[in-house]
Short mmCIF file of C-alpha atoms and ligand atoms in Angstrom, two decimals:
data_model
loop_
_atom_site.label_atom_id
_atom_site.label_comp_id
_atom_site.label_asym_id
_atom_site.label_seq_id
_atom_site.Cartn_x
_atom_site.Cartn_y
_atom_site.Cartn_z
CA UNK X 1405 0.00 0.00 0.00
CA UNK X 1406 1.30 3.45 -0.89
CA UNK X 1407 2.58 5.57 1.95
CA UNK X 1408 0.26 8.48 2.82
CA UNK X 1409 0.81 11.77 4.61
CA UNK X 1410 -1.54 10.50 7.35
CA UNK X 1411 0.81 7.54 8.03
CA UNK X 1412 3.71 9.94 8.46
CA UNK X 1413 1.72 12.36 10.62
CA UNK X 1414 0.72 9.55 12.96
CA UNK X 1415 4.31 8.36 13.37
CA UNK X 1416 5.51 11.94 13.84
CA UNK X 1417 3.19 12.40 16.85
CA UNK X 1418 4.70 9.52 18.82
CA UNK X 1419 6.41 10.57 22.05
CA UNK X 1420 10.10 9.75 21.98
CA UNK X 1421 11.31 8.32 25.30
CA UNK X 1422 14.57 9.44 26.93
CA UNK X 1423 17.36 7.61 25.09
CA UNK X 1424 19.99 5.32 26.62
CA UNK X 1425 23.34 3.80 25.66
CA UNK X 1426 23.73 0.27 24.34
CA UNK X 1427 26.67 -1.42 26.04
CA UNK X 1428 27.26 -5.17 26.07
CA UNK X 1429 23.71 -5.90 24.91
CA UNK X 1430 21.94 -3.85 27.59
CA UNK X 1431 20.45 -0.38 27.54
CA UNK X 1432 21.69 1.85 30.32
CA UNK X 1433 22.00 5.46 31.41
CA UNK X 1434 25.24 7.24 30.69
CA UNK X 1435 27.13 8.88 33.53
CA UNK X 1436 27.79 12.09 31.58
CA UNK X 1437 24.32 13.53 32.22
CA UNK X 1438 21.59 14.20 29.69
CA UNK X 1439 21.50 16.46 26.65
CA UNK X 1440 18.37 17.83 25.04
CA UNK X 1441 17.52 16.99 21.45
CA UNK X 1442 15.90 19.93 19.66
CA UNK X 1443 13.60 19.55 16.67
CA UNK X 1444 14.97 21.41 13.64
CA UNK X 1445 11.34 21.54 12.44
CA UNK X 1446 10.08 23.81 15.23
CA UNK X 1447 12.96 24.32 17.68
CA UNK X 1448 11.14 22.47 20.48
CA UNK X 1449 12.60 19.79 22.75
CA UNK X 1450 12.03 16.31 21.29
CA UNK X 1451 13.64 14.14 23.95
CA UNK X 1452 16.93 13.69 25.78
CA UNK X 1453 20.06 11.72 24.99
CA UNK X 1454 22.14 10.05 27.62
CA UNK X 1455 25.74 11.26 27.44
CA UNK X 1456 28.40 8.59 27.72
CA UNK X 1457 31.24 9.59 30.04
CA UNK X 1458 34.81 8.41 29.46
CA UNK X 1459 34.08 5.54 31.90
CA UNK X 1460 31.02 4.48 29.88
CA UNK X 1461 33.07 4.58 26.68
CA UNK X 1462 35.73 2.40 28.35
CA UNK X 1463 33.03 -0.14 29.25
CA UNK X 1464 31.71 -0.15 25.71
CA UNK X 1465 35.14 -0.68 24.15
CA UNK X 1466 35.97 -3.36 26.74
CA UNK X 1467 32.71 -5.16 25.94
CA UNK X 1468 33.50 -4.95 22.24
CA UNK X 1469 37.00 -6.30 22.89
CA UNK X 1470 35.67 -9.24 24.99
CA UNK X 1471 33.14 -10.09 22.31
CA UNK X 1472 35.85 -10.02 19.67
CA UNK X 1473 38.29 -12.16 21.65
CA UNK X 1474 35.82 -14.88 22.63
CA UNK X 1475 34.80 -15.32 19.02
CA UNK X 1476 31.01 -15.15 19.52
CA UNK X 1477 30.85 -13.21 16.24
CA UNK X 1478 34.41 -12.94 14.93
CA UNK X 1479 34.77 -16.70 14.64
CA UNK X 1480 31.23 -17.44 13.52
CA UNK X 1481 31.18 -18.95 10.01
CA UNK X 1482 30.66 -16.22 7.38
CA UNK X 1483 27.37 -17.86 6.42
CA UNK X 1484 26.18 -17.39 10.03
CA UNK X 1485 27.00 -13.67 10.06
CA UNK X 1486 25.41 -13.38 6.64
CA UNK X 1487 22.11 -14.80 7.93
CA UNK X 1488 22.02 -12.33 10.85
CA UNK X 1489 22.81 -9.32 8.65
CA UNK X 1490 20.11 -10.36 6.18
CA UNK X 1491 17.63 -10.50 9.08
CA UNK X 1492 18.72 -6.99 10.06
CA UNK X 1493 18.17 -5.73 6.50
CA UNK X 1494 14.68 -7.27 6.52
CA UNK X 1495 13.89 -5.60 9.86
CA UNK X 1496 15.07 -2.24 8.49
CA UNK X 1497 12.71 -2.68 5.55
CA UNK X 1498 9.85 -3.66 7.83
CA UNK X 1499 10.40 -0.54 9.96
CA UNK X 1500 11.45 1.75 7.09
CA UNK X 1501 8.81 4.46 7.52
CA UNK X 1502 9.21 4.51 11.28
CA UNK X 1503 13.02 4.83 10.93
CA UNK X 1504 12.76 7.55 8.30
CA UNK X 1505 10.28 9.63 10.31
CA UNK X 1506 12.30 9.26 13.50
CA UNK X 1507 15.44 10.33 11.66
CA UNK X 1508 13.76 13.36 10.10
CA UNK X 1509 12.45 14.47 13.49
CA UNK X 1510 15.94 15.13 14.80
CA UNK X 1511 17.93 15.77 11.60
CA UNK X 1512 15.48 17.67 9.36
CA UNK X 1513 16.07 15.99 5.96
CA UNK X 1514 12.99 16.15 3.71
CA UNK X 1515 11.10 12.86 4.14
CA UNK X 1516 10.91 12.13 0.38
CA UNK X 1517 14.69 11.97 0.30
CA UNK X 1518 15.08 10.33 3.73
CA UNK X 1519 12.87 7.38 2.79
CA UNK X 1520 15.21 6.46 -0.07
CA UNK X 1521 18.54 7.61 1.28
CA UNK X 1522 18.14 6.44 4.86
CA UNK X 1523 16.35 3.11 5.61
CA UNK X 1524 16.23 2.23 1.90
CA UNK X 1525 19.94 2.66 1.45
CA UNK X 1526 20.86 1.15 4.85
CA UNK X 1527 18.91 -2.05 4.18
CA UNK X 1528 20.60 -2.38 0.79
CA UNK X 1529 24.02 -1.82 2.34
CA UNK X 1530 23.51 -4.54 4.97
CA UNK X 1531 22.35 -6.92 2.23
CA UNK X 1532 25.32 -6.09 -0.01
CA UNK X 1533 27.92 -6.87 2.67
CA UNK X 1534 25.95 -9.88 3.97
CA UNK X 1535 26.11 -11.29 0.45
CA UNK X 1536 29.75 -10.28 -0.07
CA UNK X 1537 31.19 -11.93 2.98
CA UNK X 1538 30.96 -15.57 1.90
CA UNK X 1539 32.43 -14.67 -1.49
CA UNK X 1540 35.66 -13.01 -0.45
CA UNK X 1541 38.57 -15.45 -0.68
CA UNK X 1542 42.11 -15.44 0.63
CA UNK X 1543 45.05 -15.84 -1.75
CA UNK X 1544 47.87 -18.22 -2.56
CA UNK X 1545 51.01 -16.29 -3.48
CA UNK X 1546 53.01 -17.21 -6.63
CA UNK X 1547 56.13 -18.24 -4.69
CA UNK X 1548 58.80 -20.82 -5.55
CA UNK X 1549 57.41 -24.36 -5.54
CA UNK X 1550 59.10 -25.43 -2.30
CA UNK X 1551 56.97 -22.94 -0.40
CA UNK X 1552 53.23 -22.53 0.12
CA UNK X 1553 52.37 -18.94 1.03
CA UNK X 1554 48.79 -18.24 2.04
CA UNK X 1555 47.41 -14.74 2.49
CA UNK X 1556 44.64 -14.65 5.05
CA UNK X 1557 42.24 -11.76 5.55
CA UNK X 1558 41.35 -11.30 9.22
CA UNK X 1559 39.03 -8.91 11.03
CA UNK X 1560 40.95 -6.08 12.70
CA UNK X 1561 39.20 -6.22 16.10
CA UNK X 1562 37.29 -3.28 17.56
CA UNK X 1563 36.04 -0.66 15.13
CA UNK X 1564 34.89 2.75 16.38
CA UNK X 1565 32.60 4.65 14.03
CA UNK X 1566 31.89 8.35 14.54
CA UNK X 1567 29.22 9.58 12.17
CA UNK X 1568 27.58 12.91 11.29
CA UNK X 1569 24.01 14.14 11.28
CA UNK X 1570 23.17 14.59 7.60
CA UNK X 1571 22.41 10.94 6.66
CA UNK X 1572 22.91 8.98 9.89
CA UNK X 1573 21.48 5.63 8.75
CA UNK X 1574 23.05 5.65 5.30
CA UNK X 1575 26.52 6.72 6.44
CA UNK X 1576 26.24 4.61 9.60
CA UNK X 1577 25.42 1.52 7.52
CA UNK X 1578 28.33 2.20 5.14
CA UNK X 1579 30.61 1.67 8.14
CA UNK X 1580 28.73 -0.74 10.43
CA UNK X 1581 27.75 -3.25 7.72
CA UNK X 1582 31.24 -4.05 6.32
CA UNK X 1583 32.77 -3.88 9.82
CA UNK X 1584 30.30 -6.44 11.19
CA UNK X 1585 30.28 -8.59 8.06
CA UNK X 1586 34.04 -9.11 8.33
CA UNK X 1587 33.71 -10.18 11.99
CA UNK X 1588 34.72 -7.07 13.91
CA UNK X 1589 33.01 -5.64 16.98
CA UNK X 1590 31.73 -2.07 16.68
CA UNK X 1591 31.27 0.93 18.97
CA UNK X 1592 29.19 3.60 17.25
CA UNK X 1593 29.08 7.29 18.23
CA UNK X 1594 26.23 9.05 16.40
CA UNK X 1595 26.06 12.85 16.10
CA UNK X 1596 24.35 14.69 18.97
CA UNK X 1597 21.68 16.04 16.60
CA UNK X 1598 20.98 12.77 14.75
CA UNK X 1599 21.16 9.83 17.12
CA UNK X 1600 17.55 8.65 17.20
CA UNK X 1601 17.34 6.50 14.06
CA UNK X 1602 20.71 4.87 14.81
CA UNK X 1603 19.61 3.98 18.36
CA UNK X 1604 16.52 2.33 16.86
CA UNK X 1605 18.77 0.52 14.36
CA UNK X 1606 20.74 -0.86 17.32
CA UNK X 1607 17.53 -2.31 18.80
CA UNK X 1608 16.82 -3.97 15.49
CA UNK X 1609 20.37 -5.35 15.36
CA UNK X 1610 19.83 -7.09 18.71
CA UNK X 1611 16.48 -8.41 17.48
CA UNK X 1612 18.18 -9.73 14.33
CA UNK X 1613 20.60 -11.74 16.46
CA UNK X 1614 23.80 -9.66 16.53
CA UNK X 1615 25.25 -11.03 19.81
CA UNK X 1616 25.53 -8.74 22.87
CA UNK X 1617 28.75 -6.69 22.96
CA UNK X 1618 29.31 -6.95 19.21
CA UNK X 1619 27.46 -3.73 18.41
CA UNK X 1620 27.50 -0.96 21.03
CA UNK X 1621 26.23 2.61 20.79
CA UNK X 1622 27.49 5.51 22.89
CA UNK X 1623 25.81 8.89 22.46
CA UNK X 1624 26.99 12.25 23.76
CA UNK X 1625 29.06 15.31 22.89
CA UNK X 1626 31.92 14.94 20.44
CA UNK X 1627 34.41 16.57 22.79
CA UNK X 1628 33.56 14.09 25.59
CA UNK X 1629 32.19 10.84 24.22
CA UNK X 1630 33.82 11.03 20.79
CA UNK X 1631 37.16 12.08 22.22
CA UNK X 1632 37.18 9.23 24.78
CA UNK X 1633 36.45 6.76 22.00
CA UNK X 1634 39.17 8.17 19.76
CA UNK X 1635 41.72 8.02 22.59
CA UNK X 1636 40.81 4.44 23.56
CA UNK X 1637 43.54 1.81 23.50
CA UNK X 1638 40.86 -0.83 22.86
CA UNK X 1639 39.92 0.62 19.46
CA UNK X 1640 41.91 -0.73 16.50
CA UNK X 1641 40.28 1.20 13.69
CA UNK X 1642 38.51 4.57 13.71
CA UNK X 1643 36.16 5.32 10.82
CA UNK X 1644 34.77 8.80 10.60
CA UNK X 1645 32.63 11.07 8.47
CA UNK X 1646 32.43 14.73 9.47
CA UNK X 1647 34.34 17.98 9.46
CA UNK X 1648 38.00 18.50 8.65
CA UNK X 1649 38.58 20.05 12.08
CA UNK X 1650 37.38 16.90 13.86
CA UNK X 1651 39.26 14.70 11.37
CA UNK X 1652 42.51 16.44 12.30
CA UNK X 1653 41.77 15.89 16.00
CA UNK X 1654 41.14 12.19 15.40
CA UNK X 1655 44.59 11.81 13.82
CA UNK X 1656 46.08 13.54 16.87
CA UNK X 1657 44.16 11.30 19.28
CA UNK X 1658 45.43 8.29 17.36
CA UNK X 1659 49.01 9.51 17.67
CA UNK X 1660 48.51 10.20 21.39
CA UNK X 1661 47.07 6.75 22.08
CA UNK X 1662 47.62 3.48 20.22
CA UNK X 1663 48.18 4.56 16.60
CA UNK X 1664 44.75 3.21 15.68
CA UNK X 1665 44.15 3.45 11.95
CA UNK X 1666 41.97 6.41 11.02
CA UNK X 1667 39.85 6.52 7.91
CA UNK X 1668 38.34 9.94 7.32
CA UNK X 1669 35.63 11.23 5.01
CA UNK X 1670 35.77 14.99 5.39
CA UNK X 1671 33.38 16.57 2.95
CA UNK X 1672 34.18 18.75 0.00
CA UNK X 1673 33.75 21.85 -2.07
CA UNK X 1674 32.82 20.01 -5.21
CA UNK X 1675 32.97 21.72 -8.62
CA UNK X 1676 30.09 21.26 -11.05
CA UNK X 1677 31.51 22.35 -14.42
CA UNK X 1678 29.11 23.40 -17.20
CA UNK X 1679 30.52 23.82 -20.72
CA UNK X 1680 28.61 25.71 -23.41
CA UNK X 1681 28.45 22.46 -25.43
CA UNK X 1682 26.47 20.62 -22.72
CA UNK X 1683 23.81 18.44 -24.41
CA UNK X 1684 20.91 20.10 -22.55
CA UNK X 1685 21.64 23.30 -20.64
CA UNK X 1686 18.13 23.46 -19.15
CA UNK X 1687 18.48 19.96 -17.72
CA UNK X 1688 21.93 20.91 -16.43
CA UNK X 1689 20.50 23.98 -14.69
CA UNK X 1690 17.82 21.93 -12.90
CA UNK X 1691 20.40 19.30 -11.92
CA UNK X 1692 22.78 21.99 -10.67
CA UNK X 1693 20.04 23.29 -8.34
CA UNK X 1694 19.24 19.82 -7.02
CA UNK X 1695 22.96 19.08 -6.64
CA UNK X 1696 23.30 21.75 -3.97
CA UNK X 1697 19.86 22.43 -2.52
CA UNK X 1698 18.36 19.02 -1.68
CA UNK X 1699 18.66 18.26 2.04
CA UNK X 1700 19.35 21.99 2.39
CA UNK X 1701 22.86 21.49 1.01
CA UNK X 1702 23.80 19.15 3.84
CA UNK X 1703 25.32 16.57 1.55
CA UNK X 1704 29.05 15.81 1.51
CA UNK X 1705 29.18 15.44 -2.29
CA UNK X 1706 27.00 18.54 -2.91
CA UNK X 1707 27.95 20.45 -6.06
CA UNK X 1708 28.69 23.65 -4.14
CA UNK X 1709 30.94 25.40 -6.70
CA UNK X 1710 29.27 25.94 -10.05
CA UNK X 1711 31.75 26.76 -12.82
CA UNK X 1712 30.00 27.99 -15.99
CA UNK X 1713 31.51 28.82 -19.36
CA UNK X 1714 31.30 32.60 -19.78
CA UNK X 1715 29.48 32.44 -23.15
CA UNK X 1716 26.42 30.83 -21.50
CA UNK X 1717 26.86 32.17 -17.95
CA UNK X 1718 24.01 34.69 -17.82
CA UNK X 1719 21.49 32.46 -19.58
CA UNK X 1720 22.47 29.51 -17.38
CA UNK X 1721 22.24 31.51 -14.14
CA UNK X 1722 18.76 32.72 -15.17
CA UNK X 1723 17.57 29.12 -15.70
CA UNK X 1724 19.25 28.02 -12.48
CA UNK X 1725 17.55 30.80 -10.54
CA UNK X 1726 14.17 29.84 -12.01
CA UNK X 1727 14.70 26.19 -10.98
CA UNK X 1728 15.86 27.28 -7.54
CA UNK X 1729 12.82 29.45 -6.86
CA UNK X 1730 10.71 26.30 -7.16
CA UNK X 1731 12.69 24.67 -4.33
CA UNK X 1732 11.05 26.40 -1.40
CA UNK X 1733 11.98 25.13 2.04
CA UNK X 1734 9.20 23.54 4.05
CA UNK X 1735 8.30 21.13 6.83
CA UNK X 1736 10.53 18.10 6.16
CA UNK X 1737 7.77 15.74 7.31
CA UNK X 1738 5.55 16.71 4.36
CA UNK X 1739 5.85 14.30 1.46
CA UNK X 1740 5.96 17.09 -1.15
CA UNK X 1741 8.68 19.17 0.54
CA UNK X 1742 11.84 19.29 -1.56
CA UNK X 1743 14.10 21.24 0.79
CA UNK X 1744 13.87 20.43 4.48
CA UNK X 1745 15.33 22.05 7.56
CA UNK X 1746 18.86 23.04 8.43
CA UNK X 1747 19.98 20.67 11.19
CA UNK X 1748 20.62 23.18 13.97
CA UNK X 1749 20.62 26.87 14.81
CA UNK X 1750 24.44 26.84 14.94
CA UNK X 1751 24.54 25.47 11.41
CA UNK X 1752 21.98 28.04 10.18
CA UNK X 1753 23.96 30.90 11.69
CA UNK X 1754 27.11 29.54 10.05
CA UNK X 1755 25.36 29.44 6.66
CA UNK X 1756 24.21 33.06 7.01
CA UNK X 1757 27.75 34.04 8.02
CA UNK X 1758 29.06 32.61 4.74
CA UNK X 1759 26.53 34.68 2.79
CA UNK X 1760 27.51 37.86 4.67
CA UNK X 1761 31.21 37.23 3.96
CA UNK X 1762 30.50 36.45 0.30
CA UNK X 1763 28.70 39.77 -0.24
CA UNK X 1764 31.45 41.64 1.60
CA UNK X 1765 34.01 40.02 -0.69
CA UNK X 1766 32.16 41.11 -3.83
CA UNK X 1767 29.80 38.21 -4.57
CA UNK X 1768 26.28 39.03 -5.73
CA UNK X 1769 23.21 37.28 -4.32
CA UNK X 1770 20.85 36.15 -7.08
CA UNK X 1771 18.31 34.29 -4.91
CA UNK X 1772 17.91 33.57 -1.20
CA UNK X 1773 20.50 34.59 1.36
CA UNK X 1774 18.06 34.71 4.24
CA UNK X 1775 16.50 32.63 7.00
CA UNK X 1776 13.05 31.29 6.08
CA UNK X 1777 9.93 30.27 8.03
CA UNK X 1778 11.27 31.81 11.25
CA UNK X 1779 7.72 31.92 12.67
CA UNK X 1780 7.75 28.12 12.92
CA UNK X 1781 10.63 28.24 15.42
CA UNK X 1782 12.48 25.83 13.10
CA UNK X 1783 15.73 26.30 11.20
CA UNK X 1784 15.16 26.97 7.51
CA UNK X 1785 17.09 28.82 4.86
CA UNK X 1786 16.16 29.96 1.36
CA UNK X 1787 18.31 28.27 -1.29
CA UNK X 1788 21.00 30.82 -2.09
CA UNK X 1789 22.91 31.50 -5.31
CA UNK X 1790 25.93 33.82 -5.20
CA UNK X 1791 27.59 34.86 -8.48
CA UNK X 1792 30.97 36.46 -9.07
CA UNK X 1793 32.74 34.23 -6.55
CA UNK X 1794 36.52 34.12 -7.01
CA UNK X 1795 39.03 31.47 -5.85
CA UNK X 1796 40.34 33.77 -3.12
CA UNK X 1797 36.87 34.21 -1.58
CA UNK X 1798 35.89 32.27 1.53
CA UNK X 1799 32.79 30.89 -0.21
CA UNK X 1800 35.02 29.34 -2.88
CA UNK X 1801 37.43 27.72 -0.44
CA UNK X 1802 35.45 26.54 2.59
CA UNK X 1803 32.65 24.00 2.85
CA UNK X 1804 29.38 25.63 3.93
CA UNK X 1805 27.40 22.40 4.33
CA UNK X 1806 24.27 24.42 3.67
CA UNK X 1807 22.11 25.66 0.76
CA UNK X 1808 24.61 28.16 -0.64
CA UNK X 1809 25.95 27.88 -4.19
CA UNK X 1810 29.04 29.76 -5.40
CA UNK X 1811 29.03 30.57 -9.14
CA UNK X 1812 32.22 31.38 -11.09
CA UNK X 1813 32.62 31.92 -14.86
CA UNK X 1814 35.45 30.44 -16.96
CA UNK X 1815 36.62 31.05 -20.54
CA UNK X 1816 38.00 27.71 -21.75
CA UNK X 1817 38.73 24.11 -20.78
CA UNK X 1818 42.14 24.89 -19.35
CA UNK X 1819 40.73 27.53 -17.04
CA UNK X 1820 37.82 25.24 -16.08
CA UNK X 1821 40.26 22.54 -14.99
CA UNK X 1822 42.44 25.01 -13.10
CA UNK X 1823 39.41 26.41 -11.25
CA UNK X 1824 37.98 22.94 -10.57
CA UNK X 1825 41.21 21.88 -8.89
CA UNK X 1826 41.72 25.17 -7.02
CA UNK X 1827 40.53 23.61 -3.77
CA UNK X 1828 41.97 21.79 -0.76
CA UNK X 1829 39.13 19.28 -1.16
CA UNK X 1830 38.70 16.47 -3.68
CA UNK X 1831 35.50 14.55 -3.04
CA UNK X 1832 33.20 14.89 -6.06
CA UNK X 1833 32.77 16.79 -9.32
CA UNK X 1834 30.40 17.14 -12.27
CA UNK X 1835 31.14 17.85 -15.93
CA UNK X 1836 28.50 18.80 -18.50
CA UNK X 1837 29.60 18.49 -22.13
CA UNK X 1838 28.58 16.71 -25.33
CA UNK X 1839 32.22 16.09 -26.21
CA UNK X 1840 33.38 12.61 -25.23
CA UNK X 1841 37.02 13.63 -25.48
CA UNK X 1842 36.53 16.69 -23.30
CA UNK X 1843 34.62 14.62 -20.74
CA UNK X 1844 37.49 12.10 -20.50
CA UNK X 1845 40.13 14.85 -20.32
CA UNK X 1846 38.23 16.42 -17.44
CA UNK X 1847 37.76 13.05 -15.68
CA UNK X 1848 41.53 12.53 -15.87
CA UNK X 1849 42.34 16.06 -14.84
CA UNK X 1850 40.03 16.62 -11.87
CA UNK X 1851 41.44 15.45 -8.54
CA UNK X 1852 38.35 14.02 -6.86
CA UNK X 1853 36.99 10.66 -5.80
CA UNK X 1854 34.11 10.75 -8.28
CA UNK X 1855 33.43 12.71 -11.47
CA UNK X 1856 29.83 12.73 -12.72
CA UNK X 1857 29.28 13.36 -16.42
CA UNK X 1858 26.05 14.93 -17.70
CA UNK X 1859 24.42 14.22 -14.35
CA UNK X 1860 25.25 15.06 -10.77
CA UNK X 1861 25.27 12.92 -7.64
CA UNK X 1862 24.34 9.49 -9.03
CA UNK X 1863 25.75 6.58 -7.04
CA UNK X 1864 25.00 3.17 -5.64
CA UNK X 1865 26.62 0.67 -3.29
CA UNK X 1866 28.72 -0.94 -6.05
CA UNK X 1867 31.09 2.04 -6.37
CA UNK X 1868 33.52 3.46 -3.80
CA UNK X 1869 33.16 6.87 -2.19
CA UNK X 1870 36.62 8.06 -1.36
CA UNK X 1871 38.11 11.49 -0.97
CA UNK X 1872 41.30 12.84 -2.48
CA UNK X 1873 43.36 15.68 -0.96
CA UNK X 1874 41.79 16.97 2.28
CA UNK X 1875 38.51 15.18 1.61
CA UNK X 1876 39.89 12.11 3.34
CA UNK X 1877 41.25 8.64 2.79
CA UNK X 1878 39.92 5.09 2.50
CA UNK X 1879 36.70 4.12 0.75
CA UNK X 1880 33.15 3.71 1.94
CA UNK X 1881 30.91 1.39 -0.14
CA UNK X 1882 31.81 -1.32 -2.66
CA UNK X 1883 34.09 -4.29 -1.95
CA UNK X 1884 36.97 -1.83 -1.49
CA UNK X 1885 35.50 -0.83 1.89
CA UNK X 1886 36.33 -4.31 3.20
CA UNK X 1887 40.02 -3.35 3.16
CA UNK X 1888 39.51 -0.96 6.08
CA UNK X 1889 38.02 -3.65 8.29
CA UNK X 1890 40.41 -6.50 7.57
CA UNK X 1891 44.12 -7.04 7.76
CA UNK X 1892 46.39 -9.28 5.77
CA UNK X 1893 48.31 -12.13 7.36
CA UNK X 1894 50.86 -14.22 5.50
CA UNK X 1895 51.45 -17.88 6.30
CA UNK X 1896 54.85 -18.92 4.81
CA UNK X 1897 55.05 -22.70 4.79
CA UNK X 1898 58.23 -24.54 3.82
CA UNK X 1899 57.29 -27.69 1.96
P1 ADP K 2192 29.77 18.32 11.43
O1 ADP K 2192 30.27 19.65 10.98
O2 ADP K 2192 29.32 17.41 10.37
O3 ADP K 2192 28.85 18.41 12.63
P2 ADP K 2192 31.71 17.28 13.24
O4 ADP K 2192 33.05 16.83 12.84
O5 ADP K 2192 31.59 18.38 14.23
O6 ADP K 2192 31.06 17.60 11.87
O7 ADP K 2192 30.84 16.08 13.77
C1 ADP K 2192 30.84 14.79 13.24
C2 ADP K 2192 30.91 13.80 14.38
O8 ADP K 2192 32.13 13.99 15.08
C3 ADP K 2192 29.80 13.94 15.42
O9 ADP K 2192 29.39 12.63 15.82
C4 ADP K 2192 30.49 14.66 16.55
O10 ADP K 2192 29.93 14.40 17.83
C5 ADP K 2192 31.88 14.08 16.47
N1 ADP K 2192 32.93 14.91 17.09
C6 ADP K 2192 32.99 16.26 17.16
N2 ADP K 2192 34.09 16.65 17.81
C7 ADP K 2192 34.77 15.52 18.18
C8 ADP K 2192 36.00 15.26 18.88
N3 ADP K 2192 36.76 16.23 19.34
N4 ADP K 2192 36.37 13.97 19.05
C9 ADP K 2192 35.62 12.97 18.54
N5 ADP K 2192 34.45 13.15 17.90
C10 ADP K 2192 34.02 14.40 17.72
#
């Protein structure tokens, strides 16, 4: 039966109980006090999170370590882990609407997008790694014939995952699913403003049969709970998606503690490059708007720098502005809303600060630039286009993580490539051209983990997401992700 607005409204009225930590298979209060969760939809208090103190984090990592060492999961046959992860995927599907609504209530993503990108994607990710795990083989090395050298792939041990608030279930699953599939234990630290759907996922994981201690969740402030986790000597691998500032800290914590491996996905300032010979400039203009404004720009691969060939710049910006004016922000729980809420007041104020700096530096606002729907008490912003942005401007260099698009003209392909690469980031890019040769030259030339051609933002679980430059290291998604959660061991046998 098709999902109706009434179904969503009913779920959205449910009272959310005070949340707890999941440690060693039991739900308990944290000793770091409680923090309020505010609704980005109306600014009101939704519920409270329990904050895990350093002592709670130590118990969670110790539980994960015990579970790993005694083999309750790590030494289960791959087919056994596969069956459990398939059950979890089925449970996510069964509770998809509930999970999506819960997630939107604390993170603010428009529900139409959340339904696909959150439970839909998470279930698919668990299925993908469940299916992968009994198909990944070790190797026999091509040594001399008097030796047999076997290369084993082993789970690393305890994986800590610290995740952000923009797509908690999707990004969480990208890390939890391959980590669990390969036999590791996991301690998850969700973002303060997007913990609810992941805590519900943890309940479903227990119901699916993930043994106690194998999957633990500690909520709380980054500087307390996250820091304790990152400094833990019980954590072997840290996987993270979030800001560059926190990524840098995680590398320092690793150096200060046990040299745990750190895999970081740190966002971007992704160029979307439109050449005058694009096959359909109107389609490109609509796609360029969606590439930055869906989920209020809170997308790590968002096309936040639009580079347009000067000969079509004014016409393109006019079409872009027309497409953008149709993307009005609204209540993210309404099925027809295309741009939801900004996650928090801090984030909204940061977005507006970027716009103020951009105008001071000589950029020109074409649409938006202001807070919207303030009377609701929620955090909304009008999709904002700024033209005349130069590489030395703050809006060109720094990630906003909000609905603000920087537009810059270029003359020719060489300048387009130079401008595209004039960034410390290297996560994603788009190129619009009818020339196959030009498209391939740009794909080769742009330093980013993905280059979209004549589209923007397409992806699925079969391809890696990995940042170049200061966008990070290591891959989420695809079989390549398994490398982060396993290590190689050689057995050298003299025959
Ligand atoms: P964003 O800008 O996406 O909020 P953050 O890097 O601040 O990015 O947050 C991403 C995640 O990192 C969140 O779960 C947050 O709690 C956590 N975090 C923030 N600061 C720290 C820290 N010092 N140590 C560990 N985790 C942190």
